[in-house]
Short mmCIF file of C-alpha atoms in Angstrom, two decimals:
data_model
loop_
_atom_site.label_atom_id
_atom_site.label_comp_id
_atom_site.label_asym_id
_atom_site.label_seq_id
_atom_site.Cartn_x
_atom_site.Cartn_y
_atom_site.Cartn_z
CA MET O 950 30.65 88.38 14.98
CA THR O 951 30.10 88.65 11.21
CA PRO O 952 30.47 85.26 9.48
CA ILE O 953 33.19 84.74 6.87
CA THR O 954 31.70 83.77 3.49
CA ILE O 955 33.45 81.15 1.37
CA SER O 956 32.65 79.43 -1.93
CA LYS O 957 31.41 75.86 -2.10
CA GLN O 958 34.66 74.80 -3.75
CA THR O 959 36.67 76.32 -0.90
CA ALA O 960 34.44 74.50 1.59
CA ARG O 961 34.94 71.18 -0.24
CA ARG O 962 38.69 71.57 -0.45
CA PHE O 963 38.93 72.63 3.18
CA VAL O 964 36.94 69.67 4.51
CA LEU O 965 38.80 67.23 2.25
CA GLY O 966 42.17 68.74 3.08
CA LYS O 967 41.61 68.75 6.83
CA GLN O 968 41.05 65.01 6.54
CA GLY O 969 44.14 64.51 4.39
CA LEU O 970 42.21 63.57 1.23
CA TRP O 971 43.09 66.53 -1.00
CA PRO O 972 45.14 67.41 -3.03
CA GLY O 973 46.57 63.91 -2.46
CA ARG O 974 47.99 61.57 0.17
CA ARG O 975 50.42 63.51 2.33
CA TRP O 976 51.40 60.76 4.77
CA ARG O 977 53.27 57.50 4.24
CA GLY O 978 53.64 54.14 5.95
CA LYS O 979 53.26 53.29 9.64
CA GLN O 980 54.23 56.77 10.82
CA GLY O 981 51.69 58.15 8.36
CA VAL O 982 48.93 56.09 10.00
CA THR O 983 49.58 57.88 13.29
CA GLN O 984 49.70 61.28 11.58
CA ALA O 985 46.49 60.64 9.63
CA ILE O 986 44.41 59.58 12.64
CA ARG O 987 45.64 62.53 14.69
CA ALA O 988 44.91 64.98 11.87
CA GLY O 989 41.45 63.49 11.33
CA GLU O 990 40.66 63.53 15.10
CA ALA O 991 39.11 60.02 15.05
CA LEU O 992 38.90 56.89 12.94
CA GLN O 993 35.54 55.11 12.90
CA LEU O 994 35.77 51.31 13.08
CA ASP O 995 33.45 48.72 11.55
CA PRO O 996 33.67 44.89 11.60
CA LEU O 997 32.41 44.20 8.06
CA ASN O 998 35.15 42.87 5.78
CA ILE O 999 33.83 42.45 2.25
CA PHE O 1000 37.19 43.20 0.62
CA ALA O 1001 38.64 45.44 3.36
CA ARG O 1002 37.27 46.99 6.53
CA SER O 1003 35.98 50.56 6.42
CA GLN O 1004 38.84 51.83 8.60
CA ASP O 1005 41.42 50.30 6.27
CA ILE O 1006 39.79 51.92 3.25
CA ALA O 1007 39.83 55.26 5.09
CA LEU O 1008 43.53 54.98 5.90
CA HIS O 1009 44.38 53.72 2.41
CA SER O 1010 42.79 56.88 0.99
CA ARG O 1011 45.02 59.06 3.20
CA VAL O 1012 48.27 57.15 3.66
CA LEU O 1013 50.67 56.12 0.91
CA ASP O 1014 51.85 52.48 1.13
CA TYR O 1015 49.26 51.71 3.82
CA LYS O 1016 49.08 48.12 5.07
CA PRO O 1017 46.16 47.00 7.31
CA GLU O 1018 48.46 45.56 10.00
CA GLN O 1019 49.92 49.04 10.59
CA LEU O 1020 46.73 50.19 12.34
CA TYR O 1021 46.85 47.48 14.99
CA GLN O 1022 50.60 48.03 15.44
CA ALA O 1023 50.03 51.72 16.18
CA ALA O 1024 47.05 51.14 18.47
CA TYR O 1025 47.83 47.97 20.39
CA GLY O 1026 51.56 47.53 19.88
CA GLU O 1027 52.63 51.12 20.52
CA ARG O 1028 49.54 52.23 22.54
CA LYS O 1029 49.17 55.42 20.54
CA PHE O 1030 45.39 55.03 20.24
CA PHE O 1031 42.45 53.46 22.04
CA ASP O 1032 39.10 52.37 20.63
CA TYR O 1033 35.93 53.20 22.44
CA GLY O 1034 32.22 53.96 22.30
CA GLY O 1035 28.85 52.92 20.93
CA TRP O 1036 29.91 55.03 17.94
CA LEU O 1037 33.07 52.93 17.74
CA ALA O 1038 36.20 54.87 16.89
CA MET O 1039 39.90 55.13 17.62
CA TYR O 1040 41.18 58.20 19.43
CA PRO O 1041 44.68 59.42 20.34
CA MET O 1042 45.72 57.96 23.70
CA GLU O 1043 46.51 61.42 25.10
CA GLU O 1044 42.77 62.20 24.96
CA LEU O 1045 42.00 59.54 27.57
CA PRO O 1046 41.78 62.00 30.54
CA TYR O 1047 38.85 63.77 28.83
CA TRP O 1048 37.18 60.56 27.75
CA ARG O 1049 37.41 59.29 31.34
CA VAL O 1050 34.95 62.05 32.27
CA HIS O 1051 32.57 60.64 29.66
CA MET O 1052 33.27 57.06 30.81
CA GLY O 1053 32.55 57.91 34.43
CA ARG O 1054 29.15 59.27 33.50
CA ARG O 1055 28.39 56.33 31.22
CA SER O 1056 28.91 54.03 34.21
CA HIS O 1057 25.51 55.23 35.44
CA ASP O 1058 23.79 54.67 32.08
CA LYS O 1059 20.18 53.69 32.76
CA ARG O 1060 20.08 51.28 29.83
CA LEU O 1061 22.40 48.84 31.59
CA GLU O 1062 21.83 49.79 35.20
CA GLY O 1063 19.21 47.12 35.78
CA PHE O 1064 21.51 44.41 34.50
CA VAL O 1065 24.46 45.74 36.53
CA LEU O 1066 22.52 45.88 39.80
CA LYS O 1067 20.93 42.47 39.36
CA HIS O 1068 24.08 40.62 38.30
CA ALA O 1069 26.86 41.89 40.56
CA GLU O 1070 28.21 38.33 40.87
CA VAL O 1071 28.79 38.17 37.09
CA PHE O 1072 30.95 41.29 37.23
CA GLU O 1073 32.96 39.90 40.14
CA ARG O 1074 33.52 36.65 38.25
CA VAL O 1075 34.73 38.56 35.18
CA ARG O 1076 37.11 40.62 37.32
CA ALA O 1077 38.47 37.52 39.02
CA GLU O 1078 39.10 35.78 35.70
CA LEU O 1079 40.91 38.82 34.29
CA ARG O 1080 43.08 39.06 37.40
CA ALA O 1081 43.94 35.40 37.26
CA ARG O 1082 44.34 34.86 33.51
CA GLY O 1083 45.24 38.25 32.06
CA PRO O 1084 43.68 39.74 28.89
CA LEU O 1085 40.53 37.87 27.80
CA GLY O 1086 37.89 38.08 25.11
CA ASN O 1087 34.22 37.23 25.17
CA ARG O 1088 34.94 33.74 23.83
CA ASP O 1089 37.10 33.01 26.88
CA PHE O 1090 34.10 33.17 29.24
CA ASP O 1091 31.57 30.39 29.72
CA GLY O 1092 28.70 32.74 30.48
CA LYS O 1093 24.99 32.11 30.59
CA ARG O 1094 22.94 32.87 27.52
CA ILE O 1095 20.56 35.79 27.98
CA GLY O 1096 16.93 35.54 26.93
CA LEU O 1097 16.59 38.49 24.57
CA TRP O 1098 18.95 39.32 21.69
CA ASN O 1099 21.35 42.15 22.49
CA TYR O 1100 23.93 43.57 20.08
CA ARG O 1101 26.41 43.81 22.96
CA GLY O 1102 26.49 40.05 23.31
CA ARG O 1103 24.49 36.87 23.85
CA LYS O 1104 25.93 35.95 27.26
CA ASP O 1105 25.75 37.64 30.64
CA THR O 1106 29.55 37.84 30.71
CA ALA O 1107 29.51 39.63 27.33
CA LEU O 1108 27.17 42.29 28.74
CA ALA O 1109 29.40 42.64 31.79
CA LEU O 1110 32.50 43.09 29.62
CA TYR O 1111 30.72 45.70 27.52
CA ASP O 1112 29.53 47.65 30.56
CA MET O 1113 32.98 47.54 32.20
CA TRP O 1114 34.54 48.74 28.93
CA ILE O 1115 32.05 51.54 28.28
CA SER O 1116 32.49 52.66 31.92
CA GLY O 1117 36.28 52.78 31.60
CA GLU O 1118 37.10 49.96 34.00
CA LEU O 1119 38.37 47.90 31.06
CA MET O 1120 40.06 48.86 27.79
CA ILE O 1121 40.79 46.94 24.61
CA HIS O 1122 44.15 45.24 25.11
CA HIS O 1123 44.24 44.03 21.49
CA ARG O 1124 42.00 42.52 18.85
CA GLU O 1125 42.04 39.06 17.33
CA GLY O 1126 40.63 39.68 13.89
CA PHE O 1127 38.00 42.17 15.02
CA ASP O 1128 37.17 40.43 18.31
CA ARG O 1129 37.94 42.50 21.41
CA VAL O 1130 40.38 41.24 24.01
CA TYR O 1131 39.96 43.16 27.28
CA ASP O 1132 42.16 44.02 30.23
CA PHE O 1133 41.96 46.44 33.14
CA ARG O 1134 42.49 50.06 32.12
CA GLU O 1135 45.56 50.44 34.35
CA HIS O 1136 47.22 47.55 32.48
CA VAL O 1137 46.58 49.11 29.06
CA ALA O 1138 46.76 52.91 29.32
CA PRO O 1139 50.18 54.53 29.73
CA GLN O 1140 50.30 55.97 33.26
CA GLU O 1141 50.90 59.51 31.99
CA PHE O 1142 47.42 59.51 30.37
CA ASP O 1143 45.49 57.61 33.04
CA TRP O 1144 43.90 60.46 34.96
CA VAL O 1145 40.60 62.37 34.93
CA ALA O 1146 40.40 65.90 33.50
CA GLY O 1147 38.37 68.71 35.08
CA GLU O 1148 34.81 69.60 34.06
CA GLY O 1149 35.54 72.94 32.41
CA GLU O 1150 38.58 71.83 30.43
CA THR O 1151 36.72 68.70 29.29
CA GLU O 1152 33.84 70.82 27.99
CA ASP O 1153 36.28 73.04 26.10
CA PHE O 1154 38.16 70.02 24.77
CA PHE O 1155 35.13 68.26 23.33
CA ALA O 1156 33.73 71.47 21.84
CA ARG O 1157 37.00 71.99 20.00
CA LYS O 1158 37.15 68.35 18.93
CA ALA O 1159 33.62 68.47 17.48
CA VAL O 1160 34.59 71.41 15.26
CA ALA O 1161 38.03 70.07 14.34
CA PHE O 1162 36.61 66.66 13.37
CA MET O 1163 34.10 68.13 10.93
CA GLY O 1164 36.28 70.98 9.67
CA LEU O 1165 33.13 73.05 9.28
CA LYS O 1166 30.70 72.24 12.07
CA ASN O 1167 27.10 73.45 11.83
CA GLU O 1168 26.21 75.48 14.91
CA SER O 1169 22.86 73.74 15.24
CA GLY O 1170 24.57 70.41 15.84
CA MET O 1171 26.76 71.54 18.73
CA ARG O 1172 24.17 70.76 21.38
CA ALA O 1173 23.94 67.11 20.35
CA ASP O 1174 27.72 66.81 20.27
CA LEU O 1175 28.14 68.27 23.72
CA GLN O 1176 25.39 66.05 25.12
CA TYR O 1177 27.03 62.95 23.66
CA HIS O 1178 30.59 63.73 24.73
CA LEU O 1179 29.78 65.13 28.19
CA HIS O 1180 26.91 62.65 28.67
CA ARG O 1181 24.64 65.27 30.21
CA ASP O 1182 21.72 67.44 29.16
CA TYR O 1183 22.32 70.95 27.79
CA SER O 1184 19.51 73.42 27.28
CA PRO O 1185 19.52 75.51 24.09
CA GLN O 1186 20.23 78.56 26.26
CA GLN O 1187 23.28 76.92 27.82
CA VAL O 1188 24.69 76.03 24.40
CA LYS O 1189 24.04 79.53 23.08
CA SER O 1190 25.90 80.98 26.07
CA LEU O 1191 28.83 78.61 25.59
CA LEU O 1192 29.05 79.36 21.85
CA GLY O 1193 29.04 83.08 22.61
CA ARG O 1194 31.90 82.62 25.06
CA TRP O 1195 33.93 80.51 22.65
CA LYS O 1196 33.46 82.98 19.81
CA GLU O 1197 34.29 85.91 22.08
CA SER O 1198 37.51 84.21 23.12
CA ALA O 1199 38.36 83.63 19.43
CA ARG O 1200 38.25 79.86 19.76
CA PHE O 1201 35.80 79.52 16.86
CA ALA O 1202 34.93 81.71 13.87
CA PRO O 1203 31.51 81.66 12.14
CA VAL O 1204 31.54 80.69 8.45
CA GLN O 1205 28.86 80.63 5.76
CA VAL O 1206 29.00 78.91 2.38
CA GLU O 1207 27.76 80.84 -0.66
CA GLY O 1208 24.22 79.85 -1.56
CA GLY O 1209 23.47 78.37 1.86
CA ARG O 1210 21.78 79.61 5.01
CA GLU O 1211 23.56 77.53 7.65
CA THR O 1212 26.20 79.03 9.89
CA PHE O 1213 29.20 76.81 10.51
CA LEU O 1214 31.98 76.99 13.03
CA ALA O 1215 35.65 76.70 12.09
CA LEU O 1216 38.66 76.76 14.35
CA THR O 1217 39.99 80.31 14.38
CA GLU O 1218 43.46 78.90 13.73
CA ASP O 1219 42.14 77.51 10.41
CA ILE O 1220 41.11 80.89 8.99
CA PRO O 1221 44.51 81.38 7.23
CA THR O 1222 43.98 77.97 5.59
CA LEU O 1223 40.55 79.02 4.34
CA ASP O 1224 42.06 82.25 3.04
CA ALA O 1225 44.80 80.36 1.16
CA LEU O 1226 42.23 78.06 -0.43
CA ALA O 1227 40.05 81.00 -1.43
CA ARG O 1228 43.08 82.46 -3.22
CA GLY O 1229 43.62 79.21 -5.12
CA ARG O 1230 46.71 78.18 -3.14
CA ILE O 1231 47.69 74.90 -1.52
CA PRO O 1232 47.96 75.47 2.25
CA LYS O 1233 51.26 74.87 3.97
CA GLY O 1234 51.84 71.20 4.75
CA TRP O 1235 49.19 69.94 2.35
CA ASN O 1236 51.48 69.00 -0.57
CA PRO O 1237 50.98 65.34 -1.54
CA LYS O 1238 53.80 62.80 -1.23
CA GLU O 1239 53.33 61.32 -4.68
CA THR O 1240 50.21 61.65 -6.84
CA THR O 1241 47.33 64.10 -6.60
CA THR O 1242 43.66 63.13 -6.73
CA LEU O 1243 43.68 64.32 -10.36
CA ASP O 1244 46.52 61.90 -11.18
CA GLU O 1245 44.89 59.02 -9.32
CA VAL O 1246 41.32 58.69 -8.04
CA THR O 1247 40.70 57.84 -4.39
CA PHE O 1248 37.99 55.46 -3.13
CA LEU O 1249 36.30 56.73 0.02
CA SER O 1250 35.25 54.52 2.90
CA PRO O 1251 31.46 54.06 3.32
CA LEU O 1252 31.81 55.70 6.75
CA ASP O 1253 34.17 58.50 5.70
CA ILE O 1254 33.31 61.67 7.58
CA VAL O 1255 33.45 63.81 4.42
CA SER O 1256 30.69 61.88 2.65
CA ALA O 1257 28.69 59.76 5.13
CA ARG O 1258 25.37 60.65 6.77
CA GLY O 1259 24.16 63.02 4.07
CA ARG O 1260 27.28 65.17 3.93
CA ALA O 1261 28.09 64.13 0.37
CA LYS O 1262 24.87 65.83 -0.78
CA LYS O 1263 25.65 69.08 1.02
CA LEU O 1264 29.30 69.34 0.02
CA PHE O 1265 29.39 67.67 -3.40
CA ASP O 1266 25.76 67.53 -4.63
CA PHE O 1267 26.39 63.78 -4.59
CA GLU O 1268 23.75 61.42 -3.25
CA TYR O 1269 25.32 58.70 -1.16
CA ILE O 1270 23.53 56.16 1.01
CA TRP O 1271 25.31 53.16 2.47
CA GLU O 1272 22.97 50.36 1.42
CA VAL O 1273 24.60 47.48 3.28
CA TYR O 1274 21.63 47.14 5.64
CA LYS O 1275 18.97 47.47 2.93
CA PRO O 1276 17.27 44.40 1.46
CA ALA O 1277 18.76 43.59 -1.95
CA HIS O 1278 15.59 44.52 -3.84
CA LEU O 1279 15.60 48.02 -2.30
CA ARG O 1280 19.20 48.88 -3.17
CA ARG O 1281 19.69 51.51 -5.83
CA TRP O 1282 23.38 50.81 -6.32
CA GLY O 1283 24.89 47.95 -4.35
CA TYR O 1284 25.86 46.27 -1.10
CA TYR O 1285 29.18 48.00 -0.35
CA VAL O 1286 29.50 50.93 -2.72
CA LEU O 1287 32.39 53.40 -2.47
CA PRO O 1288 32.31 57.06 -3.59
CA ILE O 1289 35.11 58.00 -6.02
CA LEU O 1290 37.04 61.22 -5.42
CA TYR O 1291 38.60 62.81 -8.51
CA GLY O 1292 40.25 66.17 -8.00
CA ASP O 1293 38.09 67.89 -5.39
CA ASP O 1294 34.80 66.30 -6.41
CA LEU O 1295 32.88 63.04 -6.06
CA VAL O 1296 32.25 61.88 -9.61
CA ALA O 1297 31.25 58.21 -9.49
CA ARG O 1298 30.44 55.11 -7.40
CA LEU O 1299 32.05 51.71 -7.39
CA ASP O 1300 30.69 48.39 -6.06
CA PRO O 1301 33.69 46.07 -5.69
CA LYS O 1302 34.01 42.51 -4.42
CA LEU O 1303 37.12 40.49 -3.66
CA GLU O 1304 36.94 36.89 -4.86
CA ARG O 1305 39.51 35.53 -2.45
CA ALA O 1306 39.89 32.09 -4.02
CA SER O 1307 41.01 33.54 -7.36
CA GLY O 1308 42.53 36.76 -6.02
CA THR O 1309 40.26 38.78 -8.31
CA LEU O 1310 38.87 42.20 -7.48
CA ARG O 1311 35.61 42.19 -9.41
CA ILE O 1312 33.73 45.43 -10.13
CA LEU O 1313 30.06 44.51 -9.74
CA GLY O 1314 28.78 47.98 -10.57
CA PHE O 1315 30.06 51.38 -11.66
CA TRP O 1316 27.99 54.57 -11.88
CA LEU O 1317 29.20 57.92 -13.20
CA GLU O 1318 27.55 61.19 -12.23
CA ASP O 1319 25.82 62.97 -15.13
CA ASP O 1320 28.54 65.60 -15.47
CA ALA O 1321 31.48 63.27 -14.71
CA PRO O 1322 34.47 63.17 -17.08
CA THR O 1323 35.07 60.12 -19.28
CA ASP O 1324 38.20 61.30 -21.07
CA GLU O 1325 41.61 59.61 -21.13
CA ALA O 1326 42.90 61.62 -18.15
CA PHE O 1327 40.07 60.34 -15.95
CA ALA O 1328 40.42 56.79 -17.31
CA SER O 1329 44.11 56.80 -16.41
CA ALA O 1330 43.39 58.20 -12.94
CA LEU O 1331 40.74 55.51 -12.40
CA GLY O 1332 43.12 52.78 -13.52
CA ARG O 1333 45.88 53.97 -11.18
CA GLY O 1334 43.45 54.14 -8.28
CA LEU O 1335 42.20 50.60 -8.94
CA ALA O 1336 45.73 49.24 -9.17
CA ARG O 1337 46.78 50.75 -5.84
CA PHE O 1338 43.56 49.62 -4.16
CA ALA O 1339 43.89 46.08 -5.52
CA ALA O 1340 47.45 45.86 -4.22
CA MET O 1341 46.35 46.99 -0.74
CA ILE O 1342 43.68 44.27 -0.41
CA GLY O 1343 45.91 41.56 -1.92
CA ALA O 1344 44.16 41.10 -5.28
CA ARG O 1345 46.19 39.80 -8.22
CA THR O 1346 43.79 40.72 -11.02
CA VAL O 1347 40.96 43.21 -11.53
CA ASN O 1348 37.83 42.49 -13.56
CA VAL O 1349 36.38 45.77 -14.89
CA ASP O 1350 33.73 44.37 -17.25
CA ALA O 1351 30.99 46.31 -15.42
CA ILE O 1352 32.57 49.72 -16.12
CA ARG O 1353 30.74 51.91 -18.61
CA PRO O 1354 31.02 53.56 -21.14
CA PRO O 1355 32.91 51.02 -23.31
CA LYS O 1356 35.73 53.44 -24.21
CA LEU O 1357 36.43 54.10 -20.53
CA ARG O 1358 36.31 50.37 -19.80
CA ALA O 1359 38.72 49.55 -22.62
CA HIS O 1360 41.33 52.03 -21.35
CA VAL O 1361 41.04 50.84 -17.73
CA LYS O 1362 41.11 47.16 -18.77
CA LYS O 1363 44.35 47.72 -20.65
CA MET O 1364 45.87 49.36 -17.57
CA MET O 1365 44.71 46.53 -15.29
CA ARG O 1366 46.20 43.93 -17.61
CA ALA O 1367 49.55 45.70 -17.56
CA TRP O 1368 49.40 46.08 -13.76
CA SER O 1369 48.57 42.42 -13.24
CA GLU O 1370 51.47 41.29 -15.45
CA SER O 1371 53.93 43.52 -13.60
CA ALA O 1372 52.67 42.76 -10.06
#
């Protein structure tokens, strides 16, 4: 099958638009949270809360009038989503039958097998406590401390909870802050979704999900995705055969981006969307609710799929490395820096910090790309983006003294003063 060739701009707009980031927010409120996660295929979760958690920043960038409590309402109150995995993310609850195939295979994971076999009594004690007391978190168990540090927990009961969760015996009933509270799967999952899918349909499902999640999925990465989701080894020949079958059945279409050598996969159903973008049109259903990303900049989450893990360089010629785990003296930009989306491009970085005692959102650092705009239109878009972001995290004032050049700072400072007085 001959690949379709698209421009880099079309590729950028397609990937951004599939994730609901361009041409502007097209969902609103609590219902919009559900729509955004489903459209994006998954929402990665992270416990760090410097001014907001990564998942809240991601939803804020996609959903108008987003409030952090709406995520937990949708997931744990309405049971529309479940969170799972070493790569921790939320997924639509209706996907559980396919994930149960993965969970069943994870139950035999060699990394924990030794612990499981040697500590059967710990697992039985955890089960008994859950039966007797209902949903419980790690803090509710008086377990024994383990000798070596383990990111899954410091007690034997914490390791048991993790293994029972990763194996699908337990699910997250709710979270207190970011702490997990567990219960048996049958007490959490709606009965209509608590079953195990077949092997073939699960393979097809996860192949489609890998492509849909990325928008444009590089063929060379499909083997790793299949191995992770199906939790089994695939030879290169097996993957080649599967890709041939999926292309032949018109599930996927090969795509190349001008100036590049990689071949990507897109869902065949998305080809009309690519065609509309190539013609300079806004695809059906993509019209923003209020402002566009040219009217108001958007701050991307550090873990946003469109820019994390080197993708910013490939799509936007924008170097982005999350430096939160780097020693301070090795950081080029800052601890928790966010890429700034303006129009269909990443044009700057922002290092914000919320001073909770004073209610001040302080900009610690601001870096423009060499060819980034500094005119009044961009200054106004930056000011509007900062005002909306500050409102979401509960700030009352914004300190922009670190923004350069001075003319840009002066315009944004004036806007922040007006916003603070009217808030």
